[in-house]
Amino acid sequence: MFFALTEDQQEFGSAVRTYLAERFDLDAVRAYFEAPATNDAGNLDGLWKAAGEQGWLAVTVPEEHDGLGLGLVEAQVIARALGAGVAPGPWRGTVLAAEAIRLAGSAEQQARWLPRLATGEAVGALGYSRSVEYGQTADVVVTPEGLLTGFTATPVGSYDRTTRLARVEGGSTEALPGDASSLEARATVLVAADLVGIAREALTRTVDYDKEREQFGVPVGSFQAIKHALADLHVGITMAEHAALYAAHAVDAGLDDADLAVSVAKAKASDVALASTAAMIQYHGGIGYTWEHEAHFFYKRAKRLAGQYGTADAHRERIAALTL
Amino acid sequence: MDLTFTAAEEEFRSELRAWLSAHIPAEWRRPGFWESLSDEESFGLRRDWERDKALAGFAGIQWPTEYGGRGGTPGMKAIYDVEMVLADAPRTVNPLGLTFLAPTVMAIGTDAQRKEIIGPMLRNEVIWCQGFSEPGAGSDLAALTTRGVRDGDDFVVNGQKVWTTNAVHGDKIFTLVRTTPGSQKHRGISMLLIDMHQPGVDARPLKQMSGASEFGEVFFDDARVPATDVLGAVDEGWRTAMLLLSFERGASGMSQYTEFRRQYDEIAAVAKKLGRDRDPVIRGKLARVLTELECLRLHAMHILTQTEQGRDLGFEASMTKLQWSEASQDLWEVFDDVLGEDVTLEELDDLDLTPFNAQAMWSRSVTIWGGSSQVQRNVTAERVLGLPR
Ligand SMILES: Cc1cc2nc3c(=O)[nH]c(=O)nc-3n(C[C@H](O)[C@H](O)[C@H](O)COP(=O)(O)OP(=O)(O)OC[C@H]3O[C@@H](n4cnc5c(N)ncnc54)[C@H](O)[C@@H]3O)c2cc1C
């Protein structure tokens, strides 16, 4: 029995964390967040270059197409780290577009797209939702019908400015001959992992603050009302971490309970991310409600992602359908 | 990622399955069978059955053969826990001994203690009680006042323990006793292994809210215990107790998942029968509980992995306890919602609800014993998250 991340997998996650801490910290996130709406894709050149060079984009692309040939388990490690850093950028869409083409594309389509998606030379997006993440910078959008190119993208305003959205229209679609039916599950797992990363980071930051902040002559973190809330979050987030990891493995390995695992992961991750980011605001007090503080980056991103690929309630209905 | 067991472990599973299927009478699997027996009858049947199982080699799975164990792996223990549930095997009559005392004796007992304690426990020749809680010392265990005074080669013990599981069936009790007069808090406590069959020990049943009397109280009135029957060092009993309690940790998570998942399926079946499975509120609540149960299963796999890797889980045990106990309590609260206006009935149409009701009552206890949920949250906040005391 080995249900854990290997050292290599953990290393992958820490490399992303380290890069973000050193090169794209919360000040950079803030600059991106506050960039005027006219600058709709923001400036992500450095971050995007790193994503290409460090293999974050190549993670699931087969080696024959210049990828790392790893799986969804490794991809969710990266997703978690990006969530923890509330990092912007079309990473998820590009990885998922590559997944669609890897799973269902013809040899020609694979040769045409995969090497470019793996390096970041081409940007991908998943067009399963009304508002497409980074539709404005995407070269190719994967829709249920196939590969969409030559479209027009109209920016969509959203208060989660850690991610840019667009409505995508027109263009031409090229069918994918194979079976991409697991794509939505893969997208759901990566979103769940991002949420888990957000939730953990929000908790860690709140714990750190409440250890220091004093009221009534003691650190507020010594009050039991706060302790118990944070302890419950720690338990819940740990469970969500297990669930995201398992769901990634279950989808990749085609386990019998993959559908259940994905819904468990998304329902749990959405719940804990919303709870943890709301707690981040509450247990920072007034400062947590300010624009200056970073709590709202986490909270807003959690809100948006909790709604993507099925809300917690929608996944609970799927869980009920699978088990009743 | 490797979610499989080894060939040797799977071989063990087949052997165990075969033995269990041959040795559990069909009648015992009938819903409501165990509830229909008196405490006395149930205890006797289970005691004998468990002894036969031990004699067949299916006990002490992880303990060395020289002490009567099977010398198996952590994986085998996990398999054992799950298979026992799947086979509807009777509940153990020696839970405190098996879960807490045996691993502690293996860790810090003398060789003589290992030989004397483990084998007879596995064969149920000695039923063990845990004498920790007192009327004035529950969550605050260090407030205990039961005292032992050295008299020649013995300690003479006076005081009272309460909520003692299996008090009236017990042969021996591992007891926290203040052996240094006037000592405070964690100091001056010893863990004494006291024979309950003596005039100075009086065990009385206490009736629980479920109606059963699984626990009781134990009075010590000049009870005698040889000074050699100390587990760990004299006056170091707190340390022994902390080690002992650490063995509660997630080892059993896999079997708890299996048990609760079965309960979930049974509750789902009742919901269907009553047409309540179409109610979106009920569906949402059941799914919420199932999510927590699935997380428990994954957490158990995580714990097993860490154990196999030889890692110390430390205070993570508190998380395991919170996850399983709160999830199982939530599950039984959903059962109430499923029954709606018929909640509290003992029979509905032709359905006997008493086994369900017994579980629903029991679920109120799981967040109290073994460290209450509040205490586990304190531990998690202070020891894991590092929040100030
Ligand atoms: C079914 C069952 C079987 C048991 N079997 C055994 C046994 O075999 N041997 C044995 O020794 N004991 C046994 N116990 C006793 C059990 O360990 C105690 O009940 C438990 O430790 C709680 O102690 P208490 O009952 O004195 O409650 P108290 O400690 O008085 O707690 C009352 C309430 O206060 C809360 N509380 C206490 N301290 C704090 C704190 N610091 N912060 C926040 N909240 C707090 C508790 O969570 C609880 O809700 C059993 C109990 C039950 C229910």
mmCIF file with all atom_site columns, N, CA and C and ligand atoms in Angstrom, chain A residues 224 228, chain B residues 96 100 128-141 161-167 173-174 208 214-216 362 364-376 378, ligand 1:
data_model
loop_
_atom_site.group_PDB
_atom_site.id
_atom_site.type_symbol
_atom_site.label_atom_id
_atom_site.label_alt_id
_atom_site.label_comp_id
_atom_site.label_asym_id
_atom_site.label_entity_id
_atom_site.label_seq_id
_atom_site.pdbx_PDB_ins_code
_atom_site.Cartn_x
_atom_site.Cartn_y
_atom_site.Cartn_z
_atom_site.occupancy
_atom_site.B_iso_or_equiv
_atom_site.pdbx_formal_charge
_atom_site.auth_seq_id
_atom_site.auth_comp_id
_atom_site.auth_asym_id
_atom_site.auth_atom_id
_atom_site.pdbx_PDB_model_num
ATOM   1   N N   . GLN A 1 224 ? -10.503 29.707 22.510 1.00 0.00 ? 224 GLN A N   1
ATOM   2   C CA  . GLN A 1 224 ? -10.925 28.381 22.066 1.00 0.00 ? 224 GLN A CA  1
ATOM   3   C C   . GLN A 1 224 ? -11.914 28.429 20.899 1.00 0.00 ? 224 GLN A C   1
ATOM   4   N N   . HIS A 1 228 ? -10.979 25.992 17.851 1.00 0.00 ? 228 HIS A N   1
ATOM   5   C CA  . HIS A 1 228 ? -11.795 24.872 17.378 1.00 0.00 ? 228 HIS A CA  1
ATOM   6   C C   . HIS A 1 228 ? -12.182 25.037 15.915 1.00 0.00 ? 228 HIS A C   1
ATOM   7   N N   . LEU B 2 96  ? -10.427 -3.020 25.154 1.00 0.00 ? 96  LEU B N   1
ATOM   8   C CA  . LEU B 2 96  ? -9.439  -2.154 25.808 1.00 0.00 ? 96  LEU B CA  1
ATOM   9   C C   . LEU B 2 96  ? -8.088  -2.843 25.904 1.00 0.00 ? 96  LEU B C   1
ATOM   10  N N   . PHE B 2 100 ? -5.357  -1.104 23.517 1.00 0.00 ? 100 PHE B N   1
ATOM   11  C CA  . PHE B 2 100 ? -4.464  -0.241 24.296 1.00 0.00 ? 100 PHE B CA  1
ATOM   12  C C   . PHE B 2 100 ? -3.368  -0.975 25.058 1.00 0.00 ? 100 PHE B C   1
ATOM   13  N N   . TRP B 2 128 ? -9.733  -7.489 30.108 1.00 0.00 ? 128 TRP B N   1
ATOM   14  C CA  . TRP B 2 128 ? -9.111  -6.299 30.685 1.00 0.00 ? 128 TRP B CA  1
ATOM   15  C C   . TRP B 2 128 ? -10.042 -5.091 30.660 1.00 0.00 ? 128 TRP B C   1
ATOM   16  N N   . CYS B 2 129 ? -10.018 -4.358 31.743 1.00 0.00 ? 129 CYS B N   1
ATOM   17  C CA  . CYS B 2 129 ? -10.707 -3.066 31.799 1.00 0.00 ? 129 CYS B CA  1
ATOM   18  C C   . CYS B 2 129 ? -9.676  -1.951 31.825 1.00 0.00 ? 129 CYS B C   1
ATOM   19  N N   . GLN B 2 130 ? -10.154 -0.755 31.447 1.00 0.00 ? 130 GLN B N   1
ATOM   20  C CA  . GLN B 2 130 ? -9.309  0.432  31.511 1.00 0.00 ? 130 GLN B CA  1
ATOM   21  C C   . GLN B 2 130 ? -9.835  1.323  32.631 1.00 0.00 ? 130 GLN B C   1
ATOM   22  N N   . GLY B 2 131 ? -9.030  1.505  33.672 1.00 0.00 ? 131 GLY B N   1
ATOM   23  C CA  . GLY B 2 131 ? -9.457  2.323  34.805 1.00 0.00 ? 131 GLY B CA  1
ATOM   24  C C   . GLY B 2 131 ? -8.751  3.656  34.810 1.00 0.00 ? 131 GLY B C   1
ATOM   25  N N   . PHE B 2 132 ? -9.213  4.563  33.963 1.00 0.00 ? 132 PHE B N   1
ATOM   26  C CA  . PHE B 2 132 ? -8.633  5.900  33.906 1.00 0.00 ? 132 PHE B CA  1
ATOM   27  C C   . PHE B 2 132 ? -9.600  6.915  34.521 1.00 0.00 ? 132 PHE B C   1
ATOM   28  N N   . SER B 2 133 ? -10.800 7.045  33.924 1.00 0.00 ? 133 SER B N   1
ATOM   29  C CA  . SER B 2 133 ? -11.732 8.100  34.329 1.00 0.00 ? 133 SER B CA  1
ATOM   30  C C   . SER B 2 133 ? -12.218 7.916  35.756 1.00 0.00 ? 133 SER B C   1
ATOM   31  N N   . GLU B 2 134 ? -12.390 9.054  36.404 1.00 0.00 ? 134 GLU B N   1
ATOM   32  C CA  . GLU B 2 134 ? -12.957 9.077  37.755 1.00 0.00 ? 134 GLU B CA  1
ATOM   33  C C   . GLU B 2 134 ? -14.061 10.128 37.775 1.00 0.00 ? 134 GLU B C   1
ATOM   34  N N   . PRO B 2 135 ? -14.873 10.105 38.859 1.00 0.00 ? 135 PRO B N   1
ATOM   35  C CA  . PRO B 2 135 ? -15.934 11.110 38.915 1.00 0.00 ? 135 PRO B CA  1
ATOM   36  C C   . PRO B 2 135 ? -15.379 12.536 38.772 1.00 0.00 ? 135 PRO B C   1
ATOM   37  N N   . GLY B 2 136 ? -14.207 12.793 39.316 1.00 0.00 ? 136 GLY B N   1
ATOM   38  C CA  . GLY B 2 136 ? -13.660 14.150 39.242 1.00 0.00 ? 136 GLY B CA  1
ATOM   39  C C   . GLY B 2 136 ? -12.593 14.312 38.182 1.00 0.00 ? 136 GLY B C   1
ATOM   40  N N   . ALA B 2 137 ? -12.353 13.290 37.395 1.00 0.00 ? 137 ALA B N   1
ATOM   41  C CA  . ALA B 2 137 ? -11.251 13.346 36.425 1.00 0.00 ? 137 ALA B CA  1
ATOM   42  C C   . ALA B 2 137 ? -11.659 12.662 35.129 1.00 0.00 ? 137 ALA B C   1
ATOM   43  N N   . GLY B 2 138 ? -12.150 13.446 34.182 1.00 0.00 ? 138 GLY B N   1
ATOM   44  C CA  . GLY B 2 138 ? -12.527 12.914 32.869 1.00 0.00 ? 138 GLY B CA  1
ATOM   45  C C   . GLY B 2 138 ? -11.573 13.436 31.826 1.00 0.00 ? 138 GLY B C   1
ATOM   46  N N   . SER B 2 139 ? -11.965 14.508 31.157 1.00 0.00 ? 139 SER B N   1
ATOM   47  C CA  . SER B 2 139 ? -11.047 15.134 30.193 1.00 0.00 ? 139 SER B CA  1
ATOM   48  C C   . SER B 2 139 ? -9.775  15.569 30.904 1.00 0.00 ? 139 SER B C   1
ATOM   49  N N   . ASP B 2 140 ? -9.939  16.040 32.115 1.00 0.00 ? 140 ASP B N   1
ATOM   50  C CA  . ASP B 2 140 ? -8.782  16.442 32.924 1.00 0.00 ? 140 ASP B CA  1
ATOM   51  C C   . ASP B 2 140 ? -8.309  15.237 33.731 1.00 0.00 ? 140 ASP B C   1
ATOM   52  N N   . LEU B 2 141 ? -7.735  14.296 33.012 1.00 0.00 ? 141 LEU B N   1
ATOM   53  C CA  . LEU B 2 141 ? -7.365  13.017 33.609 1.00 0.00 ? 141 LEU B CA  1
ATOM   54  C C   . LEU B 2 141 ? -6.375  13.179 34.758 1.00 0.00 ? 141 LEU B C   1
ATOM   55  N N   . LYS B 2 161 ? -13.164 4.450  40.133 1.00 0.00 ? 161 LYS B N   1
ATOM   56  C CA  . LYS B 2 161 ? -13.130 4.694  38.690 1.00 0.00 ? 161 LYS B CA  1
ATOM   57  C C   . LYS B 2 161 ? -14.558 4.638  38.171 1.00 0.00 ? 161 LYS B C   1
ATOM   58  N N   . VAL B 2 162 ? -14.789 5.295  37.027 1.00 0.00 ? 162 VAL B N   1
ATOM   59  C CA  . VAL B 2 162 ? -16.153 5.332  36.502 1.00 0.00 ? 162 VAL B CA  1
ATOM   60  C C   . VAL B 2 162 ? -16.143 5.271  34.975 1.00 0.00 ? 162 VAL B C   1
ATOM   61  N N   . TRP B 2 163 ? -17.285 4.942  34.422 1.00 0.00 ? 163 TRP B N   1
ATOM   62  C CA  . TRP B 2 163 ? -17.463 4.746  32.966 1.00 0.00 ? 163 TRP B CA  1
ATOM   63  C C   . TRP B 2 163 ? -16.576 3.613  32.467 1.00 0.00 ? 163 TRP B C   1
ATOM   64  N N   . THR B 2 164 ? -16.285 2.674  33.319 1.00 0.00 ? 164 THR B N   1
ATOM   65  C CA  . THR B 2 164 ? -15.356 1.598  32.986 1.00 0.00 ? 164 THR B CA  1
ATOM   66  C C   . THR B 2 164 ? -16.047 0.570  32.096 1.00 0.00 ? 164 THR B C   1
ATOM   67  N N   . THR B 2 165 ? -15.632 0.496  30.841 1.00 0.00 ? 165 THR B N   1
ATOM   68  C CA  . THR B 2 165 ? -16.221 -0.465 29.904 1.00 0.00 ? 165 THR B CA  1
ATOM   69  C C   . THR B 2 165 ? -15.939 -1.890 30.388 1.00 0.00 ? 165 THR B C   1
ATOM   70  N N   . ASN B 2 166 ? -16.956 -2.741 30.312 1.00 0.00 ? 166 ASN B N   1
ATOM   71  C CA  . ASN B 2 166 ? -16.842 -4.149 30.723 1.00 0.00 ? 166 ASN B CA  1
ATOM   72  C C   . ASN B 2 166 ? -16.535 -4.317 32.214 1.00 0.00 ? 166 ASN B C   1
ATOM   73  N N   . ALA B 2 167 ? -16.891 -3.337 33.036 1.00 0.00 ? 167 ALA B N   1
ATOM   74  C CA  . ALA B 2 167 ? -16.548 -3.408 34.465 1.00 0.00 ? 167 ALA B CA  1
ATOM   75  C C   . ALA B 2 167 ? -16.997 -4.727 35.092 1.00 0.00 ? 167 ALA B C   1
ATOM   76  N N   . ILE B 2 173 ? -7.704  -4.918 35.619 1.00 0.00 ? 173 ILE B N   1
ATOM   77  C CA  . ILE B 2 173 ? -7.910  -3.540 35.183 1.00 0.00 ? 173 ILE B CA  1
ATOM   78  C C   . ILE B 2 173 ? -6.573  -2.791 35.195 1.00 0.00 ? 173 ILE B C   1
ATOM   79  N N   . PHE B 2 174 ? -6.244  -2.171 34.065 1.00 0.00 ? 174 PHE B N   1
ATOM   80  C CA  . PHE B 2 174 ? -5.041  -1.305 34.072 1.00 0.00 ? 174 PHE B CA  1
ATOM   81  C C   . PHE B 2 174 ? -5.505  0.070  34.518 1.00 0.00 ? 174 PHE B C   1
ATOM   82  N N   . GLN B 2 208 ? -26.680 2.542  30.475 1.00 0.00 ? 208 GLN B N   1
ATOM   83  C CA  . GLN B 2 208 ? -26.445 3.622  29.517 1.00 0.00 ? 208 GLN B CA  1
ATOM   84  C C   . GLN B 2 208 ? -27.757 4.096  28.917 1.00 0.00 ? 208 GLN B C   1
ATOM   85  N N   . GLU B 2 214 ? -22.932 -1.603 29.169 1.00 0.00 ? 214 GLU B N   1
ATOM   86  C CA  . GLU B 2 214 ? -21.583 -2.027 28.790 1.00 0.00 ? 214 GLU B CA  1
ATOM   87  C C   . GLU B 2 214 ? -20.530 -1.436 29.704 1.00 0.00 ? 214 GLU B C   1
ATOM   88  N N   . PHE B 2 215 ? -20.838 -0.310 30.326 1.00 0.00 ? 215 PHE B N   1
ATOM   89  C CA  . PHE B 2 215 ? -19.848 0.226  31.260 1.00 0.00 ? 215 PHE B CA  1
ATOM   90  C C   . PHE B 2 215 ? -20.364 0.182  32.691 1.00 0.00 ? 215 PHE B C   1
ATOM   91  N N   . GLY B 2 216 ? -19.488 0.579  33.624 1.00 0.00 ? 216 GLY B N   1
ATOM   92  C CA  . GLY B 2 216 ? -19.874 0.513  35.029 1.00 0.00 ? 216 GLY B CA  1
ATOM   93  C C   . GLY B 2 216 ? -18.918 1.330  35.861 1.00 0.00 ? 216 GLY B C   1
ATOM   94  N N   . TRP B 2 362 ? -25.669 4.782  20.286 1.00 0.00 ? 362 TRP B N   1
ATOM   95  C CA  . TRP B 2 362 ? -24.216 4.617  20.466 1.00 0.00 ? 362 TRP B CA  1
ATOM   96  C C   . TRP B 2 362 ? -23.449 5.778  19.844 1.00 0.00 ? 362 TRP B C   1
ATOM   97  N N   . ARG B 2 364 ? -23.961 8.743  19.926 1.00 0.00 ? 364 ARG B N   1
ATOM   98  C CA  . ARG B 2 364 ? -23.794 9.887  20.839 1.00 0.00 ? 364 ARG B CA  1
ATOM   99  C C   . ARG B 2 364 ? -22.559 9.715  21.723 1.00 0.00 ? 364 ARG B C   1
ATOM   100 N N   . SER B 2 365 ? -22.098 8.488  21.903 1.00 0.00 ? 365 SER B N   1
ATOM   101 C CA  . SER B 2 365 ? -20.970 8.274  22.823 1.00 0.00 ? 365 SER B CA  1
ATOM   102 C C   . SER B 2 365 ? -19.609 8.457  22.159 1.00 0.00 ? 365 SER B C   1
ATOM   103 N N   . VAL B 2 366 ? -19.575 8.308  20.834 1.00 0.00 ? 366 VAL B N   1
ATOM   104 C CA  . VAL B 2 366 ? -18.257 8.217  20.195 1.00 0.00 ? 366 VAL B CA  1
ATOM   105 C C   . VAL B 2 366 ? -17.497 9.543  20.206 1.00 0.00 ? 366 VAL B C   1
ATOM   106 N N   . THR B 2 367 ? -18.218 10.628 20.380 1.00 0.00 ? 367 THR B N   1
ATOM   107 C CA  . THR B 2 367 ? -17.535 11.918 20.443 1.00 0.00 ? 367 THR B CA  1
ATOM   108 C C   . THR B 2 367 ? -17.165 12.286 21.881 1.00 0.00 ? 367 THR B C   1
ATOM   109 N N   . ILE B 2 368 ? -17.418 11.350 22.808 1.00 0.00 ? 368 ILE B N   1
ATOM   110 C CA  . ILE B 2 368 ? -17.069 11.590 24.220 1.00 0.00 ? 368 ILE B CA  1
ATOM   111 C C   . ILE B 2 368 ? -15.886 10.724 24.642 1.00 0.00 ? 368 ILE B C   1
ATOM   112 N N   . TRP B 2 369 ? -16.021 9.410  24.436 1.00 0.00 ? 369 TRP B N   1
ATOM   113 C CA  . TRP B 2 369 ? -14.961 8.538  24.949 1.00 0.00 ? 369 TRP B CA  1
ATOM   114 C C   . TRP B 2 369 ? -13.694 8.615  24.092 1.00 0.00 ? 369 TRP B C   1
ATOM   115 N N   . GLY B 2 370 ? -12.596 8.209  24.732 1.00 0.00 ? 370 GLY B N   1
ATOM   116 C CA  . GLY B 2 370 ? -11.315 8.224  24.019 1.00 0.00 ? 370 GLY B CA  1
ATOM   117 C C   . GLY B 2 370 ? -10.841 9.640  23.722 1.00 0.00 ? 370 GLY B C   1
ATOM   118 N N   . GLY B 2 371 ? -11.243 10.593 24.559 1.00 0.00 ? 371 GLY B N   1
ATOM   119 C CA  . GLY B 2 371 ? -10.904 11.996 24.308 1.00 0.00 ? 371 GLY B CA  1
ATOM   120 C C   . GLY B 2 371 ? -12.034 12.623 23.515 1.00 0.00 ? 371 GLY B C   1
ATOM   121 N N   . SER B 2 372 ? -12.780 13.535 24.127 1.00 0.00 ? 372 SER B N   1
ATOM   122 C CA  . SER B 2 372 ? -13.958 14.115 23.469 1.00 0.00 ? 372 SER B CA  1
ATOM   123 C C   . SER B 2 372 ? -13.533 14.935 22.258 1.00 0.00 ? 372 SER B C   1
ATOM   124 N N   . SER B 2 373 ? -14.495 15.236 21.410 1.00 0.00 ? 373 SER B N   1
ATOM   125 C CA  . SER B 2 373 ? -14.194 16.049 20.220 1.00 0.00 ? 373 SER B CA  1
ATOM   126 C C   . SER B 2 373 ? -13.579 17.385 20.607 1.00 0.00 ? 373 SER B C   1
ATOM   127 N N   . GLN B 2 374 ? -14.065 17.961 21.704 1.00 0.00 ? 374 GLN B N   1
ATOM   128 C CA  . GLN B 2 374 ? -13.521 19.257 22.122 1.00 0.00 ? 374 GLN B CA  1
ATOM   129 C C   . GLN B 2 374 ? -12.044 19.111 22.491 1.00 0.00 ? 374 GLN B C   1
ATOM   130 N N   . VAL B 2 375 ? -11.738 18.040 23.194 1.00 0.00 ? 375 VAL B N   1
ATOM   131 C CA  . VAL B 2 375 ? -10.344 17.817 23.583 1.00 0.00 ? 375 VAL B CA  1
ATOM   132 C C   . VAL B 2 375 ? -9.485  17.557 22.336 1.00 0.00 ? 375 VAL B C   1
ATOM   133 N N   . GLN B 2 376 ? -10.027 16.806 21.386 1.00 0.00 ? 376 GLN B N   1
ATOM   134 C CA  . GLN B 2 376 ? -9.260  16.542 20.149 1.00 0.00 ? 376 GLN B CA  1
ATOM   135 C C   . GLN B 2 376 ? -9.007  17.831 19.375 1.00 0.00 ? 376 GLN B C   1
ATOM   136 N N   . ASN B 2 378 ? -8.741  20.786 20.747 1.00 0.00 ? 378 ASN B N   1
ATOM   137 C CA  . ASN B 2 378 ? -7.684  21.496 21.478 1.00 0.00 ? 378 ASN B CA  1
ATOM   138 C C   . ASN B 2 378 ? -6.317  20.959 21.079 1.00 0.00 ? 378 ASN B C   1
HETATM 139 C C1  . LIG C 3 .   ? -19.369 4.578  26.262 1.00 0.00 ? 1   LIG C C1  1
HETATM 140 C C2  . LIG C 3 .   ? -18.228 5.042  27.083 1.00 0.00 ? 1   LIG C C2  1
HETATM 141 C C3  . LIG C 3 .   ? -17.238 4.157  27.454 1.00 0.00 ? 1   LIG C C3  1
HETATM 142 C C4  . LIG C 3 .   ? -16.174 4.570  28.254 1.00 0.00 ? 1   LIG C C4  1
HETATM 143 N N1  . LIG C 3 .   ? -15.230 3.653  28.634 1.00 0.00 ? 1   LIG C N1  1
HETATM 144 C C5  . LIG C 3 .   ? -14.221 4.048  29.456 1.00 0.00 ? 1   LIG C C5  1
HETATM 145 C C6  . LIG C 3 .   ? -13.276 3.090  29.963 1.00 0.00 ? 1   LIG C C6  1
HETATM 146 O O1  . LIG C 3 .   ? -13.348 1.900  29.644 1.00 0.00 ? 1   LIG C O1  1
HETATM 147 N N2  . LIG C 3 .   ? -12.307 3.520  30.800 1.00 0.00 ? 1   LIG C N2  1
HETATM 148 C C7  . LIG C 3 .   ? -12.195 4.835  31.168 1.00 0.00 ? 1   LIG C C7  1
HETATM 149 O O2  . LIG C 3 .   ? -11.289 5.155  31.902 1.00 0.00 ? 1   LIG C O2  1
HETATM 150 N N3  . LIG C 3 .   ? -13.079 5.763  30.740 1.00 0.00 ? 1   LIG C N3  1
HETATM 151 C C8  . LIG C 3 .   ? -14.090 5.392  29.901 1.00 0.00 ? 1   LIG C C8  1
HETATM 152 N N4  . LIG C 3 .   ? -15.000 6.333  29.451 1.00 0.00 ? 1   LIG C N4  1
HETATM 153 C C9  . LIG C 3 .   ? -14.903 7.688  29.958 1.00 0.00 ? 1   LIG C C9  1
HETATM 154 C C10 . LIG C 3 .   ? -14.437 8.729  28.942 1.00 0.00 ? 1   LIG C C10 1
HETATM 155 O O3  . LIG C 3 .   ? -13.082 8.595  28.686 1.00 0.00 ? 1   LIG C O3  1
HETATM 156 C C11 . LIG C 3 .   ? -14.796 10.104 29.545 1.00 0.00 ? 1   LIG C C11 1
HETATM 157 O O4  . LIG C 3 .   ? -16.198 10.201 29.561 1.00 0.00 ? 1   LIG C O4  1
HETATM 158 C C12 . LIG C 3 .   ? -14.208 11.234 28.744 1.00 0.00 ? 1   LIG C C12 1
HETATM 159 O O5  . LIG C 3 .   ? -12.818 11.305 28.923 1.00 0.00 ? 1   LIG C O5  1
HETATM 160 C C13 . LIG C 3 .   ? -14.844 12.597 29.138 1.00 0.00 ? 1   LIG C C13 1
HETATM 161 O O6  . LIG C 3 .   ? -14.763 12.818 30.507 1.00 0.00 ? 1   LIG C O6  1
HETATM 162 P P1  . LIG C 3 .   ? -16.058 13.219 31.354 1.00 0.00 ? 1   LIG C P1  1
HETATM 163 O O7  . LIG C 3 .   ? -17.087 12.224 31.069 1.00 0.00 ? 1   LIG C O7  1
HETATM 164 O O8  . LIG C 3 .   ? -15.638 13.431 32.745 1.00 0.00 ? 1   LIG C O8  1
HETATM 165 O O9  . LIG C 3 .   ? -16.530 14.585 30.730 1.00 0.00 ? 1   LIG C O9  1
HETATM 166 P P2  . LIG C 3 .   ? -15.941 16.022 31.083 1.00 0.00 ? 1   LIG C P2  1
HETATM 167 O O10 . LIG C 3 .   ? -14.465 15.988 30.981 1.00 0.00 ? 1   LIG C O10 1
HETATM 168 O O11 . LIG C 3 .   ? -16.542 16.500 32.343 1.00 0.00 ? 1   LIG C O11 1
HETATM 169 O O12 . LIG C 3 .   ? -16.493 16.856 29.877 1.00 0.00 ? 1   LIG C O12 1
HETATM 170 C C14 . LIG C 3 .   ? -17.782 17.503 29.846 1.00 0.00 ? 1   LIG C C14 1
HETATM 171 C C15 . LIG C 3 .   ? -17.848 18.352 28.588 1.00 0.00 ? 1   LIG C C15 1
HETATM 172 O O13 . LIG C 3 .   ? -16.847 19.371 28.675 1.00 0.00 ? 1   LIG C O13 1
HETATM 173 C C16 . LIG C 3 .   ? -16.012 19.332 27.550 1.00 0.00 ? 1   LIG C C16 1
HETATM 174 N N5  . LIG C 3 .   ? -14.650 19.712 27.934 1.00 0.00 ? 1   LIG C N5  1
HETATM 175 C C17 . LIG C 3 .   ? -13.879 19.175 28.913 1.00 0.00 ? 1   LIG C C17 1
HETATM 176 N N6  . LIG C 3 .   ? -12.674 19.754 28.946 1.00 0.00 ? 1   LIG C N6  1
HETATM 177 C C18 . LIG C 3 .   ? -12.671 20.681 27.962 1.00 0.00 ? 1   LIG C C18 1
HETATM 178 C C19 . LIG C 3 .   ? -11.710 21.609 27.480 1.00 0.00 ? 1   LIG C C19 1
HETATM 179 N N7  . LIG C 3 .   ? -10.480 21.687 28.004 1.00 0.00 ? 1   LIG C N7  1
HETATM 180 N N8  . LIG C 3 .   ? -12.061 22.392 26.436 1.00 0.00 ? 1   LIG C N8  1
HETATM 181 C C20 . LIG C 3 .   ? -13.305 22.312 25.884 1.00 0.00 ? 1   LIG C C20 1
HETATM 182 N N9  . LIG C 3 .   ? -14.249 21.468 26.293 1.00 0.00 ? 1   LIG C N9  1
HETATM 183 C C21 . LIG C 3 .   ? -13.936 20.653 27.316 1.00 0.00 ? 1   LIG C C21 1
HETATM 184 C C22 . LIG C 3 .   ? -16.076 17.895 27.072 1.00 0.00 ? 1   LIG C C22 1
HETATM 185 O O14 . LIG C 3 .   ? -15.740 17.788 25.702 1.00 0.00 ? 1   LIG C O14 1
HETATM 186 C C23 . LIG C 3 .   ? -17.511 17.556 27.341 1.00 0.00 ? 1   LIG C C23 1
HETATM 187 O O15 . LIG C 3 .   ? -18.283 17.997 26.253 1.00 0.00 ? 1   LIG C O15 1
HETATM 188 C C24 . LIG C 3 .   ? -16.081 5.919  28.657 1.00 0.00 ? 1   LIG C C24 1
HETATM 189 C C25 . LIG C 3 .   ? -17.078 6.827  28.268 1.00 0.00 ? 1   LIG C C25 1
HETATM 190 C C26 . LIG C 3 .   ? -18.144 6.403  27.494 1.00 0.00 ? 1   LIG C C26 1
HETATM 191 C C27 . LIG C 3 .   ? -19.186 7.394  27.108 1.00 0.00 ? 1   LIG C C27 1
#
